[in-house]
Amino acid sequence: MPVDDAPMSNILQGAALVSLIWSSAVFLVQTIGIYKLFRHHSRPLAPPISPTLPEDEVPHITIIRPAKGLEIGLYECLASTFQQAYPASKLTIYLCVASAEDPAYPVLQKLLTDFPHIDAAVLVEEDDPLLHGAGGHVNNLGPNPKIRNISRAYREAKGDVIWIVDCNVWVGKGAAGRMVDKLYGFQANGAKPKKPYKFVHQLPFVVDMETSSTSSEEGQTLLSPSRRGESQLDSLMGRGGRLEQMFMATSHAKFYSAINTVGIAPCIVGKSNMFRKSHLERFTDPSQNPILSAWEASRGRGIDFFSSYICEDHLIGDLIFKSKAPGYLNHGLVFGDVAIQPMSGMSIAAYIARRVRWLRVRKWTVLLATLVEPGVESLLCCVHFSFALTTLPWFHEHLGISQTWKAMSALWLFAVTIWMLLDRCVTSRLYECRSVDVDENTPPFARGTFRQGGTRAPSFLQWLPAWLGRELLALPIWTWAVLLGTTVSWRGRRFRVRMDMSVVEITDGKSRHDDFRLPSSMTTGSVEADTPRSRSKDRIE
């Protein structure tokens, strides 16, 4: 695309150089991500070290699982933490729910009955003495529903290790041990421990189910009647789960693995995260952490520090990442271990709403990364690449690349095709779940596509529409989420996200700012009406 006007030509070549640098950087990051995914997801993982240590050397883990409503495979997902290959005496599991009326409550109680040898309890938010009753107040915590749900479990944790796992994800039986190994630096054969980490986590992965029921009898009966027998996936608008699975197995998996390999910035999703309570207590105390301001002492300690903010998973990881702890590394992704979320019956509208919420809560937490996100997607990134190659004189002079729109279109199509074929290879490998621990308790959605009794591998013609749909929707979703709104729906409630990353709950069309106050400021007088805040069984996460 030659231009006679010298100043304009210089501008175009400058823009083309920027495009070349950007697209090359994206290709490099993707290459790192693809390499790590193939390296760690191609074979079974080695057994964990920590469960084999002398009992007094095995760290005690408090597993916190917040629940709301019935999820596909809820019983199997929650049961996976009861079935860990980890000493039962070193496990405490807290199942957290907002109310005893929540549809998930009977499932939680059944788990206690089915696994009586595990130290476990169901903690109901409405019974939390910090929030309700004569000695508590509903505004002792901010509006974040997940923090309110798990606050008591965190405060009553046994031992120092906290493992927060969302209720709708399944983890392999060796996950606890391998995460502890990474957190503490344990090595096989009594070798000298590696440098420990402050924070470890798993790669999240979505499996879109072809039916609205799980394989087990329990899963069949615990699904709500409105979801049993649904056939939304038979219609075009019911294919949102396929789009979500595609996003998590392509763009998200590649960048998540690459960024956590380089380790230059915190990159986490709050599906399965482990850290030390002692660290978080110290890092949320302005008197012990110089990166905090004095006024932040009013935000509480530990998990409670984040109760007035949404996107708490990123904020927790970000604070731990930035806070100094001599002798510790920052974040460690436990490569090969995945937090598997089964999904069924998600509409395209629900998929869009989920992505919009994700982008809006991240907008003010990682603003720069959010603003450049469209440029890392295939369609736009390949525009940068093809524009650079057909504009910069070096490629024309040395490689004979024509400087025409036709050549640019052909290069763009070629680059997008290569990108698509690589994504096909990545998803095929991840769908196989070769690195996942499998035994008689493993549900079909976690067995992968190459094991008997697992999920079906999609043919290319089934895979391609999901890939195209995900890629074509990426820019419109980003535009709507980042440029055209600030409100999000979460756990059946609506919030407005402010620039300081705090949230305000919206009720009856109006913003409501809770008078958040510390427990130390509680009075002994009467408490406001004990009526629980409005809750919904709907959940978009």
mmCIF file of C-alpha atoms in Angstrom, residues 143-414:
data_model
loop_
_atom_site.group_PDB
_atom_site.id
_atom_site.type_symbol
_atom_site.label_atom_id
_atom_site.label_comp_id
_atom_site.label_asym_id
_atom_site.label_seq_id
_atom_site.Cartn_x
_atom_site.Cartn_y
_atom_site.Cartn_z
ATOM 1 C CA PRO A 143 -21.591 -5.988 50.264
ATOM 2 C CA ASN A 144 -19.393 -8.567 48.492
ATOM 3 C CA PRO A 145 -21.601 -11.694 48.782
ATOM 4 C CA LYS A 146 -18.777 -14.215 48.457
ATOM 5 C CA ILE A 147 -16.703 -12.615 51.225
ATOM 6 C CA ARG A 148 -19.752 -12.430 53.475
ATOM 7 C CA ASN A 149 -20.353 -16.104 52.745
ATOM 8 C CA ILE A 150 -16.844 -17.318 53.639
ATOM 9 C CA SER A 151 -15.804 -14.829 56.325
ATOM 10 C CA ARG A 152 -16.657 -17.091 59.254
ATOM 11 C CA ALA A 153 -14.937 -20.096 57.674
ATOM 12 C CA TYR A 154 -11.786 -18.047 57.262
ATOM 13 C CA ARG A 155 -11.901 -16.717 60.818
ATOM 14 C CA GLU A 156 -12.387 -20.233 62.242
ATOM 15 C CA ALA A 157 -9.767 -21.883 60.009
ATOM 16 C CA LYS A 158 -7.612 -24.584 61.579
ATOM 17 C CA GLY A 159 -3.941 -24.391 60.730
ATOM 18 C CA ASP A 160 -2.314 -21.830 58.478
ATOM 19 C CA VAL A 161 -3.089 -23.077 54.959
ATOM 20 C CA ILE A 162 -6.298 -21.784 53.361
ATOM 21 C CA TRP A 163 -7.631 -23.362 50.164
ATOM 22 C CA ILE A 164 -10.653 -21.564 48.678
ATOM 23 C CA VAL A 165 -12.405 -23.642 46.004
ATOM 24 C CA ASP A 166 -15.630 -22.553 44.280
ATOM 25 C CA CYS A 167 -18.493 -25.008 44.707
ATOM 26 C CA ASN A 168 -18.897 -25.522 40.962
ATOM 27 C CA VAL A 169 -15.413 -26.904 40.261
ATOM 28 C CA TRP A 170 -14.041 -30.438 40.565
ATOM 29 C CA VAL A 171 -10.428 -31.116 41.560
ATOM 30 C CA GLY A 172 -8.379 -34.283 41.207
ATOM 31 C CA LYS A 173 -7.528 -36.369 44.262
ATOM 32 C CA GLY A 174 -3.881 -35.251 44.210
ATOM 33 C CA ALA A 175 -4.630 -31.554 43.909
ATOM 34 C CA ALA A 176 -4.351 -30.721 47.628
ATOM 35 C CA GLY A 177 -0.993 -32.469 47.927
ATOM 36 C CA ARG A 178 0.487 -30.919 44.797
ATOM 37 C CA MET A 179 -0.693 -27.447 45.759
ATOM 38 C CA VAL A 180 0.875 -27.837 49.208
ATOM 39 C CA ASP A 181 4.055 -29.142 47.546
ATOM 40 C CA LYS A 182 4.211 -25.972 45.441
ATOM 41 C CA LEU A 183 3.319 -23.684 48.352
ATOM 42 C CA TYR A 184 6.030 -25.147 50.607
ATOM 43 C CA GLY A 185 8.561 -26.213 47.962
ATOM 44 C CA PHE A 186 8.511 -29.909 48.915
ATOM 45 C CA GLN A 187 10.503 -32.222 46.628
ATOM 46 C CA ALA A 188 10.665 -35.985 46.158
ATOM 47 C CA ASN A 189 13.191 -38.321 47.774
ATOM 48 C CA GLY A 190 13.933 -35.981 50.626
ATOM 49 C CA ALA A 191 15.658 -33.430 48.374
ATOM 50 C CA LYS A 192 16.212 -29.946 49.712
ATOM 51 C CA PRO A 193 12.964 -27.964 49.415
ATOM 52 C CA LYS A 194 12.649 -25.426 46.659
ATOM 53 C CA LYS A 195 11.866 -21.825 47.465
ATOM 54 C CA PRO A 196 8.262 -21.683 48.737
ATOM 55 C CA TYR A 197 5.498 -19.583 47.233
ATOM 56 C CA LYS A 198 3.153 -17.115 48.893
ATOM 57 C CA PHE A 199 0.210 -18.136 46.699
ATOM 58 C CA VAL A 200 -0.570 -21.116 44.457
ATOM 59 C CA HIS A 201 -3.501 -21.854 42.168
ATOM 60 C CA GLN A 202 -4.872 -24.092 39.412
ATOM 61 C CA LEU A 203 -5.778 -23.570 35.778
ATOM 62 C CA PRO A 204 -9.583 -23.241 35.479
ATOM 63 C CA PHE A 205 -11.205 -25.362 32.790
ATOM 64 C CA VAL A 206 -14.825 -25.621 31.620
ATOM 65 C CA VAL A 207 -16.498 -28.788 30.315
ATOM 66 C CA ASP A 208 -19.763 -28.170 28.491
ATOM 67 C CA MET A 209 -22.104 -31.107 29.182
ATOM 68 C CA GLU A 210 -24.313 -32.430 26.405
ATOM 69 C CA THR A 211 -27.186 -33.031 28.844
ATOM 70 C CA SER A 212 -28.487 -31.232 31.919
ATOM 71 C CA SER A 213 -27.647 -34.079 34.307
ATOM 72 C CA THR A 214 -24.513 -35.597 35.789
ATOM 73 C CA SER A 215 -23.616 -39.260 35.619
ATOM 74 C CA SER A 216 -24.276 -40.068 39.239
ATOM 75 C CA GLU A 217 -27.615 -40.870 40.796
ATOM 76 C CA GLU A 218 -27.075 -38.068 43.299
ATOM 77 C CA GLY A 219 -26.443 -35.554 40.535
ATOM 78 C CA GLN A 220 -29.613 -36.608 38.748
ATOM 79 C CA THR A 221 -31.799 -36.068 41.767
ATOM 80 C CA LEU A 222 -30.198 -32.869 42.997
ATOM 81 C CA LEU A 223 -30.782 -30.872 39.843
ATOM 82 C CA SER A 224 -33.757 -28.576 39.935
ATOM 83 C CA PRO A 225 -36.798 -29.818 37.962
ATOM 84 C CA SER A 226 -36.570 -26.848 35.635
ATOM 85 C CA ARG A 227 -33.096 -27.943 34.537
ATOM 86 C CA ARG A 228 -33.639 -31.698 34.232
ATOM 87 C CA GLY A 229 -34.336 -32.736 30.691
ATOM 88 C CA GLU A 230 -33.654 -29.315 29.205
ATOM 89 C CA SER A 231 -32.652 -29.367 25.549
ATOM 90 C CA GLN A 232 -31.351 -25.815 25.153
ATOM 91 C CA LEU A 233 -28.187 -27.091 23.554
ATOM 92 C CA ASP A 234 -30.284 -28.332 20.642
ATOM 93 C CA SER A 235 -30.923 -24.733 19.615
ATOM 94 C CA LEU A 236 -28.433 -22.150 18.457
ATOM 95 C CA MET A 237 -29.134 -19.780 21.334
ATOM 96 C CA GLY A 238 -28.454 -22.533 23.853
ATOM 97 C CA ARG A 239 -24.813 -22.962 22.819
ATOM 98 C CA GLY A 240 -23.340 -20.499 25.306
ATOM 99 C CA GLY A 241 -21.617 -23.297 27.212
ATOM 100 C CA ARG A 242 -19.653 -24.225 24.113
ATOM 101 C CA LEU A 243 -18.490 -20.640 23.765
ATOM 102 C CA GLU A 244 -17.447 -20.541 27.413
ATOM 103 C CA GLN A 245 -15.592 -23.836 27.086
ATOM 104 C CA MET A 246 -13.864 -22.537 23.973
ATOM 105 C CA PHE A 247 -12.770 -19.314 25.657
ATOM 106 C CA MET A 248 -11.387 -21.100 28.721
ATOM 107 C CA ALA A 249 -9.541 -23.721 26.620
ATOM 108 C CA THR A 250 -8.016 -21.309 24.094
ATOM 109 C CA SER A 251 -7.406 -17.623 24.784
ATOM 110 C CA HIS A 252 -7.673 -17.847 28.555
ATOM 111 C CA ALA A 253 -5.653 -21.053 28.959
ATOM 112 C CA LYS A 254 -2.812 -19.854 26.735
ATOM 113 C CA PHE A 255 -2.412 -16.431 28.321
ATOM 114 C CA TYR A 256 -3.025 -17.723 31.855
ATOM 115 C CA SER A 257 -0.251 -20.296 31.458
ATOM 116 C CA ALA A 258 2.146 -17.890 29.746
ATOM 117 C CA ILE A 259 1.739 -14.997 32.188
ATOM 118 C CA ASN A 260 2.110 -17.321 35.164
ATOM 119 C CA THR A 261 5.240 -18.784 33.563
ATOM 120 C CA VAL A 262 6.874 -15.388 33.159
ATOM 121 C CA GLY A 263 5.523 -14.229 36.530
ATOM 122 C CA ILE A 264 5.801 -10.514 35.820
ATOM 123 C CA ALA A 265 2.280 -9.758 37.088
ATOM 124 C CA PRO A 266 -0.441 -11.474 39.107
ATOM 125 C CA CYS A 267 -2.809 -13.448 36.890
ATOM 126 C CA ILE A 268 -5.368 -15.548 38.756
ATOM 127 C CA VAL A 269 -8.992 -16.621 38.659
ATOM 128 C CA GLY A 270 -10.707 -17.381 41.961
ATOM 129 C CA LYS A 271 -11.699 -20.972 41.235
ATOM 130 C CA SER A 272 -9.028 -22.771 43.266
ATOM 131 C CA ASN A 273 -6.486 -20.718 45.236
ATOM 132 C CA MET A 274 -4.266 -21.574 48.223
ATOM 133 C CA PHE A 275 -2.306 -19.282 50.541
ATOM 134 C CA ARG A 276 -1.273 -18.878 54.177
ATOM 135 C CA LYS A 277 -3.627 -17.172 56.604
ATOM 136 C CA SER A 278 -0.669 -15.700 58.487
ATOM 137 C CA HIS A 279 0.495 -13.970 55.312
ATOM 138 C CA LEU A 280 -2.899 -12.492 54.479
ATOM 139 C CA GLU A 281 -3.387 -11.273 58.051
ATOM 140 C CA ARG A 282 -0.041 -9.474 57.924
ATOM 141 C CA PHE A 283 -0.468 -8.141 54.395
ATOM 142 C CA THR A 284 -3.858 -6.582 55.239
ATOM 143 C CA ASP A 285 -2.478 -4.766 58.304
ATOM 144 C CA PRO A 286 -1.213 -1.244 57.426
ATOM 145 C CA SER A 287 1.016 -1.271 60.500
ATOM 146 C CA GLN A 288 2.885 -4.299 59.075
ATOM 147 C CA ASN A 289 2.589 -3.694 55.336
ATOM 148 C CA PRO A 290 4.063 -0.418 54.054
ATOM 149 C CA ILE A 291 2.275 -0.612 50.695
ATOM 150 C CA LEU A 292 -1.055 0.051 52.462
ATOM 151 C CA SER A 293 -2.337 3.465 53.534
ATOM 152 C CA ALA A 294 -3.200 4.155 57.157
ATOM 153 C CA TRP A 295 -6.908 4.651 56.358
ATOM 154 C CA GLU A 296 -7.105 1.064 55.111
ATOM 155 C CA ALA A 297 -6.983 -0.133 58.704
ATOM 156 C CA SER A 298 -10.770 0.386 58.635
ATOM 157 C CA ARG A 299 -11.150 -2.385 56.042
ATOM 158 C CA GLY A 300 -10.620 -5.211 58.516
ATOM 159 C CA ARG A 301 -8.080 -8.035 58.315
ATOM 160 C CA GLY A 302 -7.655 -11.112 56.186
ATOM 161 C CA ILE A 303 -10.553 -11.947 53.887
ATOM 162 C CA ASP A 304 -12.713 -9.232 55.472
ATOM 163 C CA PHE A 305 -10.300 -6.615 54.082
ATOM 164 C CA PHE A 306 -11.879 -7.166 50.642
ATOM 165 C CA SER A 307 -15.571 -7.232 51.602
ATOM 166 C CA SER A 308 -16.388 -3.845 50.065
ATOM 167 C CA TYR A 309 -14.773 -4.752 46.774
ATOM 168 C CA ILE A 310 -15.707 -7.044 43.940
ATOM 169 C CA CYS A 311 -13.171 -9.141 42.006
ATOM 170 C CA GLU A 312 -11.844 -10.225 45.394
ATOM 171 C CA ASP A 313 -9.865 -13.110 43.885
ATOM 172 C CA HIS A 314 -7.685 -10.760 41.856
ATOM 173 C CA LEU A 315 -7.361 -8.257 44.688
ATOM 174 C CA ILE A 316 -6.240 -10.940 47.142
ATOM 175 C CA GLY A 317 -3.717 -12.279 44.651
ATOM 176 C CA ASP A 318 -2.556 -8.782 43.740
ATOM 177 C CA LEU A 319 -1.974 -7.788 47.371
ATOM 178 C CA ILE A 320 -0.097 -11.019 48.133
ATOM 179 C CA PHE A 321 1.940 -10.567 44.945
ATOM 180 C CA LYS A 322 2.993 -7.001 45.795
ATOM 181 C CA SER A 323 3.582 -7.490 49.521
ATOM 182 C CA LYS A 324 7.103 -8.320 50.675
ATOM 183 C CA ALA A 325 7.798 -11.692 52.295
ATOM 184 C CA PRO A 326 11.543 -12.425 52.283
ATOM 185 C CA GLY A 327 12.329 -15.988 51.295
ATOM 186 C CA TYR A 328 9.113 -16.509 49.333
ATOM 187 C CA LEU A 329 8.290 -16.441 45.630
ATOM 188 C CA ASN A 330 5.104 -14.692 44.516
ATOM 189 C CA HIS A 331 2.568 -16.820 42.613
ATOM 190 C CA GLY A 332 2.883 -20.417 41.487
ATOM 191 C CA LEU A 333 0.543 -22.086 39.012
ATOM 192 C CA VAL A 334 0.357 -25.822 39.668
ATOM 193 C CA PHE A 335 0.828 -26.833 36.044
ATOM 194 C CA GLY A 336 -1.139 -29.872 34.912
ATOM 195 C CA ASP A 337 -3.687 -29.703 37.724
ATOM 196 C CA VAL A 338 -6.981 -28.224 36.563
ATOM 197 C CA ALA A 339 -10.044 -26.927 38.366
ATOM 198 C CA ILE A 340 -12.778 -28.391 36.163
ATOM 199 C CA GLN A 341 -16.150 -26.659 36.012
ATOM 200 C CA PRO A 342 -18.971 -28.683 34.409
ATOM 201 C CA MET A 343 -21.547 -26.543 32.645
ATOM 202 C CA SER A 344 -24.864 -27.218 30.977
ATOM 203 C CA GLY A 345 -27.749 -25.313 29.475
ATOM 204 C CA MET A 346 -25.969 -21.956 29.246
ATOM 205 C CA SER A 347 -27.527 -19.675 26.656
ATOM 206 C CA ILE A 348 -25.498 -17.332 24.489
ATOM 207 C CA ALA A 349 -27.077 -14.431 26.387
ATOM 208 C CA ALA A 350 -25.839 -15.933 29.668
ATOM 209 C CA TYR A 351 -22.373 -16.376 28.187
ATOM 210 C CA ILE A 352 -22.310 -12.734 27.120
ATOM 211 C CA ALA A 353 -23.526 -11.629 30.567
ATOM 212 C CA ARG A 354 -20.812 -13.714 32.216
ATOM 213 C CA ARG A 355 -18.063 -12.219 30.064
ATOM 214 C CA VAL A 356 -19.424 -8.695 30.556
ATOM 215 C CA ARG A 357 -19.364 -9.158 34.314
ATOM 216 C CA TRP A 358 -15.825 -10.510 34.203
ATOM 217 C CA LEU A 359 -14.585 -7.569 32.132
ATOM 218 C CA ARG A 360 -16.372 -4.917 34.175
ATOM 219 C CA VAL A 361 -15.056 -6.125 37.520
ATOM 220 C CA ARG A 362 -11.541 -6.290 36.036
ATOM 221 C CA LYS A 363 -11.729 -2.910 34.324
ATOM 222 C CA TRP A 364 -10.462 -0.845 37.255
ATOM 223 C CA THR A 365 -8.278 -3.570 38.768
ATOM 224 C CA VAL A 366 -6.118 -4.158 35.686
ATOM 225 C CA LEU A 367 -7.056 -1.210 33.489
ATOM 226 C CA LEU A 368 -4.169 -1.411 31.013
ATOM 227 C CA ALA A 369 -4.597 -5.144 30.433
ATOM 228 C CA THR A 370 -8.337 -4.645 29.930
ATOM 229 C CA LEU A 371 -7.844 -1.820 27.436
ATOM 230 C CA VAL A 372 -5.443 -3.786 25.245
ATOM 231 C CA GLU A 373 -7.399 -7.035 25.439
ATOM 232 C CA PRO A 374 -9.021 -6.748 21.969
ATOM 233 C CA GLY A 375 -5.533 -6.649 20.474
ATOM 234 C CA VAL A 376 -4.660 -10.106 21.770
ATOM 235 C CA GLU A 377 -7.625 -11.769 20.062
ATOM 236 C CA SER A 378 -7.075 -13.552 16.781
ATOM 237 C CA LEU A 379 -9.039 -11.368 14.364
ATOM 238 C CA LEU A 380 -7.581 -8.016 15.436
ATOM 239 C CA CYS A 381 -4.082 -9.265 16.230
ATOM 240 C CA CYS A 382 -3.813 -10.763 12.761
ATOM 241 C CA VAL A 383 -4.909 -7.411 11.294
ATOM 242 C CA HIS A 384 -1.908 -5.834 13.030
ATOM 243 C CA PHE A 385 0.354 -8.561 11.690
ATOM 244 C CA SER A 386 -0.855 -8.424 8.069
ATOM 245 C CA PHE A 387 -0.860 -4.598 8.077
ATOM 246 C CA ALA A 388 2.773 -4.545 9.257
ATOM 247 C CA LEU A 389 3.960 -7.047 6.664
ATOM 248 C CA THR A 390 2.271 -5.217 3.776
ATOM 249 C CA THR A 391 3.329 -1.733 4.875
ATOM 250 C CA LEU A 392 6.947 -1.921 6.071
ATOM 251 C CA PRO A 393 9.357 -1.661 3.098
ATOM 252 C CA TRP A 394 11.719 -4.362 4.431
ATOM 253 C CA PHE A 395 9.178 -7.140 3.864
ATOM 254 C CA HIS A 396 8.508 -5.934 0.314
ATOM 255 C CA GLU A 397 12.180 -5.559 -0.552
ATOM 256 C CA HIS A 398 13.469 -8.780 1.012
ATOM 257 C CA LEU A 399 10.471 -11.139 0.981
ATOM 258 C CA GLY A 400 8.590 -9.777 -2.024
ATOM 259 C CA ILE A 401 5.369 -9.220 -0.067
ATOM 260 C CA SER A 402 3.067 -7.039 -2.126
ATOM 261 C CA GLN A 403 1.907 -3.780 -0.529
ATOM 262 C CA THR A 404 -1.736 -4.148 -1.548
ATOM 263 C CA TRP A 405 -5.059 -4.650 0.171
ATOM 264 C CA LYS A 406 -5.359 -8.033 -1.532
ATOM 265 C CA ALA A 407 -2.038 -9.159 -0.070
ATOM 266 C CA MET A 408 -3.032 -7.856 3.347
ATOM 267 C CA SER A 409 -6.314 -9.805 3.210
ATOM 268 C CA ALA A 410 -4.535 -12.990 2.144
ATOM 269 C CA LEU A 411 -1.966 -12.673 4.950
ATOM 270 C CA TRP A 412 -4.712 -11.982 7.475
ATOM 271 C CA LEU A 413 -6.631 -15.088 6.382
ATOM 272 C CA PHE A 414 -3.451 -17.173 6.520
#
